[in-house]
Coordinates of C-alpha atoms in Angstrom, one line a residue:
M1 CA 219.1 182.3 69.2
N2 CA 220.8 180.4 71.9
T3 CA 219.6 183.0 74.4
L4 CA 216.0 182.6 73.2
S5 CA 216.2 178.8 73.5
R6 CA 217.5 179.0 77.0
L7 CA 214.7 181.5 77.9
L8 CA 212.0 179.2 76.5
T9 CA 213.5 176.2 78.3
A10 CA 213.6 178.1 81.6
L11 CA 209.9 179.1 81.1
L12 CA 208.9 175.6 80.4
V13 CA 210.7 174.3 83.5
A14 CA 209.1 176.9 85.7
A15 CA 205.7 176.1 84.3
G16 CA 206.3 172.4 85.0
I17 CA 207.3 173.1 88.5
A18 CA 204.3 175.3 89.2
L19 CA 201.9 172.8 87.7
A20 CA 203.5 170.0 89.8
G21 CA 203.3 172.2 92.9
F22 CA 199.6 172.8 92.2
A23 CA 198.9 169.1 91.7
V24 CA 200.7 168.2 94.9
G25 CA 198.8 170.9 96.8
Q26 CA 195.5 169.6 95.5
G27 CA 196.5 166.1 96.5
L28 CA 197.3 167.1 100.0
E29 CA 194.0 169.0 100.2
R30 CA 192.0 166.0 99.1
F31 CA 193.9 163.8 101.6
R32 CA 193.2 166.2 104.4
M33 CA 189.5 166.4 103.5
S34 CA 189.1 162.7 103.1
D35 CA 190.5 162.3 106.6
R36 CA 187.8 164.5 108.2
S37 CA 185.1 162.4 109.7
V38 CA 182.8 162.2 112.7
T39 CA 181.9 159.2 114.8
V40 CA 178.5 159.1 116.5
K41 CA 176.5 156.6 118.5
G42 CA 172.9 155.9 117.8
L43 CA 170.6 154.8 120.7
A44 CA 167.3 153.0 120.5
E45 CA 165.2 151.5 123.3
Q46 CA 161.9 149.7 123.3
A47 CA 159.7 147.9 125.8
V48 CA 158.0 144.8 124.5
E49 CA 155.7 142.1 125.9
S50 CA 157.0 138.5 126.1
D51 CA 155.4 136.2 123.6
F52 CA 156.0 132.8 125.3
A53 CA 156.0 131.5 128.8
I54 CA 157.3 128.3 130.5
W55 CA 156.0 127.5 133.9
T56 CA 157.5 124.6 135.9
L57 CA 155.5 123.3 138.8
G58 CA 157.7 121.1 140.9
F59 CA 156.4 119.0 143.8
R60 CA 157.9 116.6 146.3
R61 CA 157.1 113.9 148.8
A62 CA 159.1 111.9 151.4
G63 CA 158.3 108.8 153.3
A64 CA 159.5 105.5 154.7
E65 CA 158.1 103.3 151.9
F66 CA 158.9 103.5 148.2
G67 CA 155.4 102.6 147.0
A68 CA 153.7 105.1 149.2
V69 CA 156.0 108.0 148.1
Q70 CA 155.5 107.1 144.4
Q71 CA 151.7 106.9 144.9
A72 CA 151.6 110.2 146.6
L73 CA 153.6 111.8 143.8
S74 CA 151.3 110.3 141.2
G75 CA 148.3 111.8 143.0
D76 CA 150.0 115.2 143.2
R77 CA 150.8 115.1 139.5
D78 CA 147.2 114.4 138.7
Q79 CA 146.0 117.3 140.8
V80 CA 148.5 119.7 139.1
V81 CA 147.4 118.6 135.6
A82 CA 143.7 118.9 136.6
F83 CA 144.3 122.4 138.0
L84 CA 146.0 123.4 134.7
K85 CA 143.2 122.0 132.6
S86 CA 140.7 123.9 134.7
R87 CA 142.6 127.1 133.8
G88 CA 142.1 126.3 130.1
F89 CA 145.4 124.7 129.2
T90 CA 145.4 121.9 126.6
D91 CA 147.3 118.7 126.5
D92 CA 149.6 120.3 123.9
E93 CA 150.6 122.9 126.4
I94 CA 151.1 120.6 129.4
E95 CA 154.1 118.3 129.8
A96 CA 154.2 115.9 132.7
R97 CA 157.7 114.7 133.5
P98 CA 158.5 111.2 134.8
L99 CA 158.4 110.9 138.6
Q100 CA 161.7 110.3 140.5
V101 CA 162.1 108.5 143.8
Q102 CA 165.4 108.3 145.5
D103 CA 166.5 105.8 148.2
L104 CA 168.5 108.0 150.5
Y105 CA 170.0 105.0 152.3
A106 CA 171.5 103.8 149.0
R107 CA 173.5 106.9 148.4
E108 CA 177.2 107.1 149.0
Y109 CA 177.9 108.7 152.4
A110 CA 174.3 108.1 153.4
Q111 CA 173.4 109.0 157.0
A112 CA 171.5 106.3 158.9
N113 CA 169.6 108.9 160.9
Q114 CA 167.6 110.2 157.9
P115 CA 164.0 110.8 159.0
F116 CA 162.6 109.4 155.7
R117 CA 164.3 106.8 153.6
F118 CA 162.7 107.8 150.3
N119 CA 162.5 111.2 148.7
G120 CA 160.5 111.8 145.5
T121 CA 160.0 114.7 143.1
G122 CA 157.9 115.4 140.1
Q123 CA 157.4 118.2 137.6
V124 CA 154.7 119.4 135.3
L125 CA 155.5 122.1 132.7
V126 CA 153.3 124.5 131.0
K127 CA 154.6 125.8 127.6
S128 CA 152.3 128.3 126.0
A129 CA 152.1 131.4 123.9
R130 CA 149.2 132.6 126.0
V131 CA 151.4 134.6 128.3
A132 CA 148.6 136.4 130.1
D133 CA 146.8 133.1 130.9
V134 CA 150.1 131.6 132.3
E135 CA 150.6 134.6 134.5
S136 CA 147.0 134.5 135.8
A137 CA 147.3 130.8 136.6
A138 CA 150.5 131.3 138.5
L139 CA 148.8 133.8 140.7
A140 CA 146.0 131.3 141.5
I141 CA 147.7 128.2 142.8
D142 CA 146.2 128.4 146.3
P143 CA 143.9 125.4 145.6
L144 CA 146.9 123.2 145.0
I145 CA 148.5 124.1 148.2
Q146 CA 145.2 123.7 150.1
A147 CA 144.9 120.2 148.6
G148 CA 148.2 119.2 150.1
V149 CA 150.5 119.5 147.1
Q150 CA 153.9 120.4 148.3
L151 CA 155.1 122.7 145.6
G152 CA 158.9 122.6 145.6
G153 CA 161.5 125.3 145.5
E154 CA 164.1 126.0 142.8
N155 CA 165.9 122.7 143.2
E156 CA 162.7 120.8 142.3
G157 CA 162.0 123.2 139.4
G158 CA 159.2 125.0 141.3
R159 CA 160.4 128.5 140.7
S160 CA 158.4 131.4 142.1
G161 CA 156.8 132.0 138.8
P162 CA 156.8 131.4 135.0
R163 CA 159.8 132.2 132.9
Y164 CA 159.0 134.6 130.1
Q165 CA 160.6 134.5 126.7
L166 CA 160.8 136.7 123.6
R167 CA 160.8 134.3 120.7
G168 CA 159.8 136.9 118.1
F169 CA 163.1 138.8 118.7
N170 CA 164.1 138.8 115.0
D171 CA 160.8 140.7 114.1
I172 CA 161.8 143.4 116.5
K173 CA 165.5 143.5 115.8
A174 CA 165.3 145.2 112.4
P175 CA 163.1 148.2 113.4
L176 CA 165.2 148.7 116.5
L177 CA 168.4 148.9 114.5
A178 CA 166.8 151.2 112.0
E179 CA 165.8 153.6 114.9
A180 CA 169.4 153.5 116.2
T181 CA 170.6 154.4 112.6
R182 CA 168.2 157.3 112.3
N183 CA 169.3 158.6 115.7
A184 CA 172.9 158.5 114.8
R185 CA 172.3 160.2 111.4
E186 CA 170.5 163.0 113.2
Q187 CA 173.4 163.6 115.5
A188 CA 175.9 163.5 112.7
D189 CA 173.9 166.0 110.6
K190 CA 173.7 168.3 113.6
F191 CA 177.4 168.1 114.3
A192 CA 178.3 168.7 110.6
A193 CA 176.0 171.8 110.5
E194 CA 177.6 173.2 113.7
A195 CA 181.1 172.6 112.2
G196 CA 180.3 174.3 109.0
A197 CA 180.7 171.1 107.0
R198 CA 178.5 168.8 104.9
L199 CA 177.9 165.2 105.9
G200 CA 179.4 162.7 103.5
P201 CA 178.9 159.0 103.0
L202 CA 179.1 156.4 105.7
K203 CA 182.6 155.1 106.2
N204 CA 182.2 152.5 109.0
A205 CA 179.4 151.0 111.0
N206 CA 179.0 148.8 114.0
Q207 CA 175.5 147.8 114.8
G208 CA 176.4 146.9 118.4
V209 CA 174.7 144.3 120.6
I210 CA 171.0 144.3 121.4
R211 CA 170.7 144.0 125.2
I212 CA 167.6 142.5 126.7
T213 CA 166.7 143.2 130.3
G214 CA 163.7 142.7 132.5
D215 CA 161.3 145.5 133.5
D216 CA 162.1 144.8 137.1
G217 CA 165.2 147.0 137.4
N218 CA 167.7 144.1 136.9
D219 CA 170.6 144.6 134.5
F220 CA 170.0 141.3 132.9
D221 CA 167.0 139.2 131.8
D222 CA 166.4 136.3 134.2
G223 CA 163.1 135.4 132.5
G224 CA 161.0 136.6 135.5
S225 CA 159.7 139.8 133.9
R226 CA 156.9 139.6 131.4
T227 CA 157.9 142.9 129.9
K228 CA 161.3 143.1 128.3
R229 CA 163.4 146.2 127.6
L230 CA 165.5 146.1 124.5
R231 CA 168.4 148.6 124.1
V232 CA 171.0 148.9 121.4
V233 CA 173.9 151.4 120.9
S234 CA 175.2 151.4 117.3
T235 CA 178.4 153.3 116.2
F236 CA 178.7 155.0 112.8
E237 CA 181.5 157.0 111.2
Y238 CA 180.6 159.5 108.5
E239 CA 182.9 161.4 106.2
L240 CA 182.8 165.2 106.5
R241 CA 183.1 167.5 103.4

């Protein structure tokens, strides 16, 4: 009887050890499988047209008398505004900035041999969603130059052309990210198939930063290009089964 009891006890212990070993083995297998994953990058690019333009027309005058410089600037401003209205821009799209006249002799460290005592500048801005009309007007400023308006350089705000913006960025953002997500999923599916595995659920995702550049070859958007190029690289990690 004692022998039978000992035999039964030994069998129960052996069965318990075997069951525990099976459970541990299964646990290790699940851990190994859950650790299998693939990380892919999804790329999406799109060329879009700007939807807003800001054009600053800067002009300058210099002279020996304050009143004469100010009067000349006022005349220049009127000519610039008239030119813009002749191109179809409305008062809501035109912003005339206050004129500025500086006494060069009154400045600290002023030089007495300045050819002109007074230096004046003015600015007229065009802000419009009619991007094509702004671009067309910027290419037709010869009449202003012929009329004697001294259009200034960058320091006076008279840049070589309009600055183009993409204010509807949020409307484009979602479809672009969706395209990057689809691209990443396709790559992950292909990898899983080649590896003899099945693609599991998404574990981690990083949508990345949407980069905006001009269509002029620059690596950044300085506003000078009417066409913008949007590019995003998103990173996704999928579980493999």
